Every structure is written in C-alpha cells, then in structure tokens.
Short mmCIF file of N, CA, C and O in Angstrom, two decimals:
data_model
loop_
_atom_site.label_atom_id
_atom_site.label_comp_id
_atom_site.label_asym_id
_atom_site.label_seq_id
_atom_site.Cartn_x
_atom_site.Cartn_y
_atom_site.Cartn_z
N MET A 93 -61.03 -41.26 254.95
CA MET A 93 -61.24 -41.25 253.44
C MET A 93 -60.59 -42.61 252.88
O MET A 93 -59.87 -43.13 253.42
N ASP A 94 -61.39 -42.81 252.01
CA ASP A 94 -60.75 -44.12 251.25
C ASP A 94 -59.92 -43.93 250.31
O ASP A 94 -59.75 -42.51 249.86
N GLU A 95 -59.09 -44.87 249.79
CA GLU A 95 -58.12 -44.83 248.74
C GLU A 95 -58.63 -44.08 247.73
O GLU A 95 -57.51 -43.26 247.01
N ARG A 96 -59.76 -44.27 246.96
CA ARG A 96 -60.05 -43.45 245.70
C ARG A 96 -60.11 -42.25 245.75
O ARG A 96 -59.43 -41.44 245.03
N THR A 97 -60.71 -41.80 246.85
CA THR A 97 -60.89 -40.05 247.16
C THR A 97 -59.38 -39.37 247.30
O THR A 97 -59.51 -38.49 246.75
N GLU A 98 -58.69 -40.20 248.22
CA GLU A 98 -57.38 -39.73 248.39
C GLU A 98 -56.54 -39.52 247.03
O GLU A 98 -55.90 -38.54 246.90
N ASN A 99 -56.41 -40.46 246.25
CA ASN A 99 -55.80 -40.37 245.02
C ASN A 99 -56.19 -39.94 243.80
O ASN A 99 -55.62 -39.59 242.69
N ALA A 100 -57.59 -39.34 243.83
CA ALA A 100 -58.33 -38.79 242.70
C ALA A 100 -57.86 -37.41 242.56
O ALA A 100 -57.65 -36.71 243.57
N LEU A 101 -57.40 -36.96 241.45
CA LEU A 101 -57.31 -35.56 240.83
C LEU A 101 -58.47 -34.79 240.79
O LEU A 101 -59.51 -35.51 240.12
N PRO A 102 -58.35 -33.66 240.92
CA PRO A 102 -59.75 -32.93 240.70
C PRO A 102 -59.76 -32.86 239.13
O PRO A 102 -59.07 -33.02 238.35
N GLN A 103 -60.86 -32.91 238.72
CA GLN A 103 -61.35 -32.64 236.94
C GLN A 103 -60.27 -32.08 236.15
O GLN A 103 -59.67 -32.48 235.41
N PRO A 104 -60.14 -30.63 236.56
CA PRO A 104 -59.12 -29.89 235.79
C PRO A 104 -57.50 -30.38 235.68
O PRO A 104 -57.06 -30.63 234.88
N ALA A 105 -57.42 -30.99 237.08
CA ALA A 105 -56.03 -31.47 236.93
C ALA A 105 -55.67 -32.74 236.34
O ALA A 105 -54.66 -32.95 235.33
N ALA A 106 -56.74 -33.61 236.38
CA ALA A 106 -56.45 -34.78 235.55
C ALA A 106 -56.50 -34.53 233.70
O ALA A 106 -55.72 -34.99 233.55
N LYS A 107 -57.13 -33.32 233.37
CA LYS A 107 -57.47 -33.20 231.85
C LYS A 107 -56.04 -32.54 231.70
O LYS A 107 -55.42 -32.89 230.87
N ALA A 108 -55.37 -31.85 232.45
CA ALA A 108 -53.94 -31.14 232.39
C ALA A 108 -52.95 -32.38 232.26
O ALA A 108 -52.02 -32.54 231.66
N ALA A 109 -53.06 -33.24 233.02
CA ALA A 109 -52.14 -34.24 233.34
C ALA A 109 -52.17 -35.43 232.22
O ALA A 109 -51.29 -35.78 231.19
N ARG A 110 -53.42 -35.43 231.36
CA ARG A 110 -53.57 -36.19 230.42
C ARG A 110 -52.93 -35.20 229.00
O ARG A 110 -52.43 -36.11 228.09
N ALA A 111 -53.17 -33.87 229.06
CA ALA A 111 -52.61 -33.43 227.94
C ALA A 111 -51.02 -33.40 227.91
O ALA A 111 -50.42 -33.21 226.95
N GLU A 112 -50.63 -33.16 229.15
CA GLU A 112 -49.04 -33.38 228.91
C GLU A 112 -48.49 -34.43 228.64
O GLU A 112 -47.51 -34.72 227.92
N GLN A 113 -49.35 -35.91 228.85
CA GLN A 113 -48.97 -37.11 228.53
C GLN A 113 -49.16 -37.23 227.03
O GLN A 113 -48.71 -38.25 226.05
N GLY A 114 -49.85 -36.28 226.15
CA GLY A 114 -50.00 -36.31 224.97
C GLY A 114 -51.11 -37.61 224.37
O GLY A 114 -51.11 -38.02 223.48
N ALA A 115 -52.03 -37.61 225.42
CA ALA A 115 -53.10 -38.58 225.32
C ALA A 115 -54.25 -38.28 224.22
O ALA A 115 -55.11 -38.97 224.24
N ALA A 116 -54.28 -37.07 224.18
CA ALA A 116 -55.25 -36.34 223.23
C ALA A 116 -55.48 -37.01 222.06
O ALA A 116 -54.47 -37.17 221.29
N PRO A 117 -56.68 -37.39 221.51
CA PRO A 117 -56.71 -38.16 219.98
C PRO A 117 -56.15 -37.06 218.95
O PRO A 117 -56.80 -35.95 218.78
N ALA A 118 -55.68 -37.47 218.05
CA ALA A 118 -55.52 -36.52 216.91
C ALA A 118 -56.85 -36.74 215.97
O ALA A 118 -57.68 -37.76 215.80
N ALA A 119 -56.89 -35.68 215.40
CA ALA A 119 -57.83 -35.26 214.36
C ALA A 119 -57.88 -36.21 213.35
O ALA A 119 -57.09 -36.41 212.54
N VAL A 120 -59.17 -37.23 213.21
CA VAL A 120 -59.06 -38.14 212.19
C VAL A 120 -59.55 -37.21 210.73
O VAL A 120 -61.01 -36.97 210.81
N SER A 121 -58.87 -37.61 209.69
CA SER A 121 -59.61 -37.15 208.20
C SER A 121 -60.05 -37.98 207.91
O SER A 121 -59.71 -39.13 207.83
N ARG A 122 -61.66 -37.74 207.39
CA ARG A 122 -62.46 -38.86 207.10
C ARG A 122 -62.54 -38.75 205.28
O ARG A 122 -62.54 -37.76 204.61
N PRO A 123 -62.50 -39.83 204.61
CA PRO A 123 -62.72 -39.83 203.12
C PRO A 123 -64.33 -39.30 202.99
O PRO A 123 -65.19 -39.21 203.51
N GLU A 124 -64.43 -38.59 201.70
CA GLU A 124 -65.69 -37.99 201.34
C GLU A 124 -66.77 -38.98 201.28
O GLU A 124 -67.73 -38.78 201.84
N PHE A 125 -66.38 -40.32 200.85
CA PHE A 125 -67.25 -41.13 200.81
C PHE A 125 -66.56 -42.46 201.18
O PHE A 125 -65.53 -42.62 201.30
N ASN A 126 -67.54 -43.45 201.73
CA ASN A 126 -66.99 -44.66 202.20
C ASN A 126 -66.27 -45.71 201.31
O ASN A 126 -66.78 -45.81 199.82
N PRO A 127 -65.11 -46.14 201.40
CA PRO A 127 -64.35 -46.68 200.43
C PRO A 127 -64.93 -48.13 200.15
O PRO A 127 -64.71 -48.73 198.96
N ASP A 128 -65.87 -48.49 200.81
CA ASP A 128 -66.53 -49.86 200.47
C ASP A 128 -67.53 -49.59 199.74
O ASP A 128 -68.64 -48.98 200.42
N PRO A 129 -67.95 -49.69 198.55
CA PRO A 129 -68.85 -49.28 197.72
C PRO A 129 -70.64 -49.77 198.04
O PRO A 129 -71.56 -49.38 197.78
N LYS A 130 -70.56 -50.62 199.23
CA LYS A 130 -71.72 -51.89 199.23
C LYS A 130 -72.24 -51.11 200.67
O LYS A 130 -73.23 -51.53 201.20
N VAL A 131 -71.30 -50.22 201.23
CA VAL A 131 -71.89 -49.91 202.54
C VAL A 131 -72.05 -48.42 202.43
O VAL A 131 -71.47 -47.41 202.00
N CYS A 132 -73.05 -47.81 203.34
CA CYS A 132 -73.54 -46.51 203.47
C CYS A 132 -72.58 -45.45 203.75
O CYS A 132 -71.68 -45.61 204.33
N SER A 133 -72.44 -44.36 202.97
CA SER A 133 -71.47 -43.17 203.11
C SER A 133 -71.78 -42.05 203.86
O SER A 133 -71.25 -41.16 203.99
N LEU A 134 -72.92 -42.18 204.50
CA LEU A 134 -73.32 -41.22 205.68
C LEU A 134 -72.24 -41.29 206.92
O LEU A 134 -71.99 -42.50 207.52
N TRP A 135 -71.48 -40.11 207.14
CA TRP A 135 -70.50 -40.36 208.09
C TRP A 135 -71.33 -39.76 209.54
O TRP A 135 -72.20 -39.06 209.42
N LEU A 136 -71.01 -40.55 210.42
CA LEU A 136 -71.64 -40.47 211.91
C LEU A 136 -70.40 -39.73 212.84
O LEU A 136 -69.48 -40.66 213.42
N PRO A 137 -70.78 -38.73 212.97
CA PRO A 137 -69.42 -38.05 213.65
C PRO A 137 -69.48 -38.28 215.47
O PRO A 137 -68.26 -38.38 215.82
N LYS A 138 -70.51 -38.73 215.91
CA LYS A 138 -70.56 -39.14 217.21
C LYS A 138 -69.83 -40.04 217.20
O LYS A 138 -69.23 -40.52 218.40
N LYS A 139 -70.09 -40.95 216.47
CA LYS A 139 -69.45 -42.63 216.47
C LYS A 139 -68.00 -42.71 215.74
O LYS A 139 -67.63 -43.48 215.82
N GLY A 140 -67.80 -41.64 214.92
CA GLY A 140 -66.56 -41.68 214.22
C GLY A 140 -66.30 -42.54 213.25
O GLY A 140 -65.20 -43.08 213.00
N ARG A 141 -67.30 -43.08 212.62
CA ARG A 141 -67.13 -43.81 211.44
C ARG A 141 -68.59 -43.75 210.49
O ARG A 141 -69.61 -42.85 210.82
N PHE A 142 -68.36 -44.48 209.20
CA PHE A 142 -69.61 -44.25 208.41
C PHE A 142 -70.87 -45.34 209.24
O PHE A 142 -70.47 -46.30 209.83
N CYS A 143 -72.20 -44.96 208.46
CA CYS A 143 -73.05 -45.81 208.66
C CYS A 143 -72.95 -47.22 208.24
O CYS A 143 -72.10 -47.32 207.11
N ARG A 144 -73.42 -48.17 208.59
CA ARG A 144 -73.25 -49.62 208.26
C ARG A 144 -74.07 -50.30 207.45
O ARG A 144 -74.27 -51.58 207.04
N GLY A 145 -75.03 -49.44 207.06
CA GLY A 145 -76.32 -50.05 206.40
C GLY A 145 -75.99 -50.22 204.90
O GLY A 145 -74.99 -49.72 204.35
N THR A 146 -76.41 -51.52 204.32
CA THR A 146 -76.25 -51.98 203.13
C THR A 146 -76.93 -50.34 202.02
O THR A 146 -77.99 -49.87 202.03
N VAL A 147 -76.10 -50.27 200.91
CA VAL A 147 -76.21 -49.00 199.99
C VAL A 147 -77.62 -49.46 199.13
O VAL A 147 -77.98 -50.62 198.96
N HIS A 148 -78.63 -48.56 198.83
CA HIS A 148 -79.60 -48.74 197.91
C HIS A 148 -79.26 -48.59 196.63
O HIS A 148 -78.20 -47.94 196.36
N ARG A 149 -79.64 -49.46 195.50
CA ARG A 149 -79.35 -49.66 194.22
C ARG A 149 -79.32 -48.17 193.71
O ARG A 149 -80.27 -47.51 193.94
N GLY A 150 -77.94 -47.73 192.99
CA GLY A 150 -77.82 -46.44 192.30
C GLY A 150 -77.68 -45.26 193.33
O GLY A 150 -77.63 -44.31 192.94
N SER A 151 -77.38 -45.68 194.35
CA SER A 151 -76.92 -44.59 195.53
C SER A 151 -75.73 -45.02 196.29
O SER A 151 -75.33 -46.08 196.16
N ARG A 152 -75.23 -44.09 196.81
CA ARG A 152 -74.22 -44.11 198.07
C ARG A 152 -74.82 -44.50 199.42
O ARG A 152 -73.66 -44.50 200.22
N TYR A 153 -75.71 -44.46 199.44
CA TYR A 153 -76.67 -44.11 201.17
C TYR A 153 -77.43 -45.65 201.02
O TYR A 153 -77.94 -45.70 200.17
N CYS A 154 -77.66 -45.82 202.49
CA CYS A 154 -78.58 -46.55 202.61
C CYS A 154 -80.03 -46.23 202.35
O CYS A 154 -80.29 -45.18 202.54
N GLY A 155 -81.24 -47.05 202.62
CA GLY A 155 -82.45 -46.61 202.46
C GLY A 155 -82.73 -45.55 203.36
O GLY A 155 -83.76 -44.56 203.41
N ALA A 156 -82.43 -45.49 204.83
CA ALA A 156 -82.59 -44.64 205.59
C ALA A 156 -82.08 -43.17 205.43
O ALA A 156 -82.47 -42.17 205.97
N HIS A 157 -80.84 -43.16 204.68
CA HIS A 157 -80.27 -41.91 204.52
C HIS A 157 -80.21 -41.40 202.84
O HIS A 157 -79.49 -40.72 202.69
N LEU A 158 -81.29 -41.80 202.32
CA LEU A 158 -81.34 -41.66 200.50
C LEU A 158 -81.61 -40.08 200.65
O LEU A 158 -81.04 -39.61 199.64
N SER A 159 -81.96 -39.54 201.50
CA SER A 159 -82.34 -38.19 201.51
C SER A 159 -80.93 -37.11 201.35
O SER A 159 -80.98 -36.29 201.05
N SER A 160 -80.24 -37.73 201.99
CA SER A 160 -78.67 -37.12 201.89
C SER A 160 -78.04 -37.52 200.58
O SER A 160 -76.97 -36.46 200.38
N ASP A 161 -78.45 -38.00 199.63
CA ASP A 161 -77.73 -38.31 198.45
C ASP A 161 -78.72 -37.33 197.36
O ASP A 161 -79.75 -37.67 197.02
N ALA A 162 -77.93 -36.00 196.73
CA ALA A 162 -78.76 -35.21 195.99
C ALA A 162 -78.59 -35.88 194.64
O ALA A 162 -79.71 -35.26 193.80
N ASP A 163 -77.62 -36.59 194.48
CA ASP A 163 -77.74 -37.19 192.67
C ASP A 163 -78.70 -38.31 192.83
O ASP A 163 -78.78 -38.61 191.47
N PHE A 164 -78.98 -38.84 193.55
CA PHE A 164 -80.17 -40.00 193.48
C PHE A 164 -81.64 -39.56 192.92
O PHE A 164 -82.00 -38.80 193.43
N VAL A 165 -81.90 -40.56 191.90
CA VAL A 165 -83.05 -40.19 191.10
C VAL A 165 -83.96 -41.51 191.44
O VAL A 165 -83.28 -42.63 190.75
N PRO A 166 -84.91 -41.41 192.20
CA PRO A 166 -85.60 -42.99 192.53
C PRO A 166 -86.39 -43.43 191.27
O PRO A 166 -86.73 -42.43 190.05
N ALA A 167 -86.25 -44.57 190.99
CA ALA A 167 -87.19 -45.18 189.83
C ALA A 167 -88.48 -45.03 190.15
O ALA A 167 -88.93 -44.56 191.52
N GLU A 168 -89.51 -45.42 189.20
CA GLU A 168 -90.94 -45.35 189.20
C GLU A 168 -91.31 -46.15 190.63
O GLU A 168 -90.90 -47.37 190.70
N GLY A 169 -92.03 -45.60 191.71
CA GLY A 169 -92.76 -46.26 192.73
C GLY A 169 -91.73 -46.37 193.73
O GLY A 169 -91.99 -46.92 194.81
N GLU A 170 -90.28 -45.96 193.51
CA GLU A 170 -89.51 -46.10 194.76
C GLU A 170 -89.15 -44.78 195.45
O GLU A 170 -88.28 -44.54 196.26
N ARG A 171 -89.94 -43.56 195.20
CA ARG A 171 -90.04 -42.06 195.63
C ARG A 171 -90.29 -42.35 197.31
O ARG A 171 -91.06 -43.22 197.45
N ARG A 172 -89.71 -41.89 198.44
CA ARG A 172 -89.65 -42.29 199.83
C ARG A 172 -90.58 -40.99 200.11
O ARG A 172 -90.60 -39.68 199.98
N VAL A 173 -91.75 -41.22 201.14
CA VAL A 173 -92.69 -40.54 201.73
C VAL A 173 -92.61 -41.06 203.18
O VAL A 173 -92.50 -41.89 203.32
N PRO A 174 -93.21 -39.88 203.88
CA PRO A 174 -93.12 -40.14 205.14
C PRO A 174 -94.41 -40.89 205.63
O PRO A 174 -95.23 -41.01 204.91
N CYS A 175 -93.98 -41.78 206.79
CA CYS A 175 -94.91 -42.66 207.30
C CYS A 175 -96.20 -41.89 207.44
O CYS A 175 -95.83 -41.06 208.08
N PRO A 176 -97.49 -42.14 207.18
CA PRO A 176 -98.77 -41.45 207.72
C PRO A 176 -98.93 -41.73 209.12
O PRO A 176 -99.52 -40.95 210.06
N LEU A 177 -98.32 -42.85 210.03
CA LEU A 177 -98.46 -43.23 211.08
C LEU A 177 -97.64 -42.48 212.11
O LEU A 177 -97.79 -42.23 213.43
N ASN A 178 -96.27 -42.63 211.51
CA ASN A 178 -95.34 -42.03 212.35
C ASN A 178 -94.38 -41.46 211.55
O ASN A 178 -93.48 -41.95 210.61
N PRO A 179 -94.42 -40.06 210.81
CA PRO A 179 -93.25 -39.33 210.13
C PRO A 179 -91.82 -39.13 210.25
O PRO A 179 -90.96 -38.86 209.77
N ASN A 180 -91.55 -40.07 211.55
CA ASN A 180 -90.07 -40.38 211.93
C ASN A 180 -89.59 -41.23 211.37
O ASN A 180 -88.22 -41.11 211.00
N HIS A 181 -90.26 -41.53 210.38
CA HIS A 181 -89.32 -42.71 209.18
C HIS A 181 -90.26 -42.73 208.11
O HIS A 181 -91.26 -42.19 207.93
N SER A 182 -89.54 -43.27 207.04
CA SER A 182 -90.10 -43.19 205.43
C SER A 182 -90.56 -44.47 204.85
O SER A 182 -89.71 -45.47 205.35
N VAL A 183 -91.31 -44.62 204.06
CA VAL A 183 -91.45 -45.76 203.11
C VAL A 183 -91.41 -45.46 201.65
O VAL A 183 -91.59 -44.34 201.23
N ALA A 184 -91.01 -46.17 200.94
CA ALA A 184 -91.33 -46.27 199.27
C ALA A 184 -92.83 -46.00 198.99
O ALA A 184 -93.79 -46.54 199.49
N GLU A 185 -93.06 -45.04 198.16
CA GLU A 185 -94.32 -44.85 197.80
C GLU A 185 -95.17 -46.06 197.41
O GLU A 185 -96.34 -46.18 197.65
N GLY A 186 -94.52 -46.87 196.63
CA GLY A 186 -95.29 -48.05 195.94
C GLY A 186 -95.69 -49.41 197.26
O GLY A 186 -96.57 -49.89 197.04
N ASP A 187 -94.92 -49.01 198.40
CA ASP A 187 -95.15 -50.11 199.46
C ASP A 187 -96.05 -49.22 200.67
O ASP A 187 -96.36 -50.08 201.61
N LEU A 188 -96.59 -48.19 200.27
CA LEU A 188 -97.35 -47.17 201.56
C LEU A 188 -98.46 -48.15 201.99
O LEU A 188 -98.60 -48.16 203.23
N ALA A 189 -99.20 -48.82 200.98
CA ALA A 189 -100.75 -49.58 201.60
C ALA A 189 -100.06 -50.55 202.38
O ALA A 189 -100.71 -50.77 203.38
N ARG A 190 -99.38 -51.41 201.74
CA ARG A 190 -98.66 -52.62 202.56
C ARG A 190 -98.16 -52.15 204.18
O ARG A 190 -98.23 -52.98 204.89
N HIS A 191 -97.15 -51.28 204.06
CA HIS A 191 -96.55 -50.76 205.10
C HIS A 191 -97.40 -50.09 206.46
O HIS A 191 -97.00 -50.57 207.50
N VAL A 192 -98.51 -49.54 205.99
CA VAL A 192 -99.58 -49.07 207.06
C VAL A 192 -100.08 -50.22 207.61
O VAL A 192 -100.40 -50.32 208.76
N ARG A 193 -100.24 -51.42 207.15
CA ARG A 193 -100.56 -52.61 207.58
C ARG A 193 -99.91 -53.18 208.46
O ARG A 193 -100.18 -53.74 209.47
N VAL A 194 -98.27 -53.09 208.52
CA VAL A 194 -97.35 -53.71 209.50
C VAL A 194 -96.62 -52.75 210.04
O VAL A 194 -95.51 -53.41 210.80
N CYS A 195 -96.80 -51.56 209.94
CA CYS A 195 -95.99 -50.77 210.46
C CYS A 195 -96.05 -50.97 212.20
O CYS A 195 -97.11 -50.99 212.42
N GLN A 196 -95.15 -50.89 213.08
CA GLN A 196 -95.29 -51.25 214.29
C GLN A 196 -95.88 -49.91 215.35
O GLN A 196 -96.44 -50.05 216.29
N ASP A 197 -95.98 -48.95 214.51
CA ASP A 197 -96.45 -47.62 215.14
C ASP A 197 -98.01 -47.73 214.78
O ASP A 197 -98.63 -46.59 215.51
N ARG A 198 -98.67 -48.72 214.10
CA ARG A 198 -99.81 -48.62 214.01
C ARG A 198 -100.60 -48.84 215.44
O ARG A 198 -101.91 -48.24 215.82
N CYS A 199 -100.14 -49.74 216.39
CA CYS A 199 -100.67 -49.94 217.64
C CYS A 199 -100.91 -48.76 218.35
O CYS A 199 -101.60 -48.27 219.11
N ASN A 200 -99.85 -47.72 218.09
CA ASN A 200 -99.46 -46.59 218.71
C ASN A 200 -100.81 -45.57 218.58
O ASN A 200 -101.55 -44.77 219.28
N VAL A 201 -100.99 -45.44 217.34
CA VAL A 201 -102.00 -44.59 216.80
C VAL A 201 -103.40 -45.30 217.15
O VAL A 201 -104.28 -44.42 217.62
N ALA A 202 -103.80 -46.42 217.38
CA ALA A 202 -104.84 -47.01 217.38
C ALA A 202 -105.54 -46.72 218.95
O ALA A 202 -106.72 -46.53 219.16
N SER A 203 -104.26 -46.88 219.66
CA SER A 203 -104.63 -46.47 221.02
C SER A 203 -104.86 -45.33 221.27
O SER A 203 -105.61 -44.97 222.56
N ALA A 204 -104.33 -44.08 220.75
CA ALA A 204 -104.34 -42.90 221.02
C ALA A 204 -105.84 -42.30 220.37
O ALA A 204 -106.47 -41.14 220.79
N ALA A 205 -106.52 -43.18 219.48
CA ALA A 205 -107.73 -42.65 218.90
C ALA A 205 -108.79 -42.86 219.69
O ALA A 205 -109.05 -43.79 220.79
#
C-alpha cells in the first residue's frame, strides 16, 4: 500500500475528526439587501454571496434578476419579455427587434429549422 492509502481515514471518521476540531463553518447571517446600493441584491446561496451585477435604475436588482423585485415598475418600453429564440433569457420589449438580429441563439434556431 502506498502512504496515502494507509493514512487516509474512512469518510465518516474524517468528518467526525473535523467536527471534534470545531472546523464546521458557522451559519452566516446575511442582510436582506446588498449593503452596496450599486450591486444586485439577489443572494446566491450556493456561492454564499450576492450577485455582482450592476443594478438596474430604480431597482435593487440587475437586469437578469429584475423579476425578483416585486416593487420594480418598468418605464415605457422597458418591460422584460422572453427571447423568442431562447426563452432562457429575457430582453427589454423595446429592444426585441434588434435583439433577435444579434442574439447568439439565432444560429441554433436557424440550423434546427
């Protein structure tokens, strides 16, 4: 046997050893909104931080997370609609015609047709 195999603890024993040492991370209390008003307030639990996108004017969230803001009222032409080529992302209603011409997913739709 090599050195690593001999010294390796079985998984449950390794977890117990870490717990005895107090290595378990403490629960982090997060603020309701990002303290920086220029950065998106959407909390990303897997990453343990807020989204780093720049906020949309009049909102606490970036353009990708505007649907998370119940208080946001879009101005004329700023309503978000799903992209007709790929509904996994959205675009401002006023920019829809231009977006369809430049959307990176237009190649996937053209080749599938």
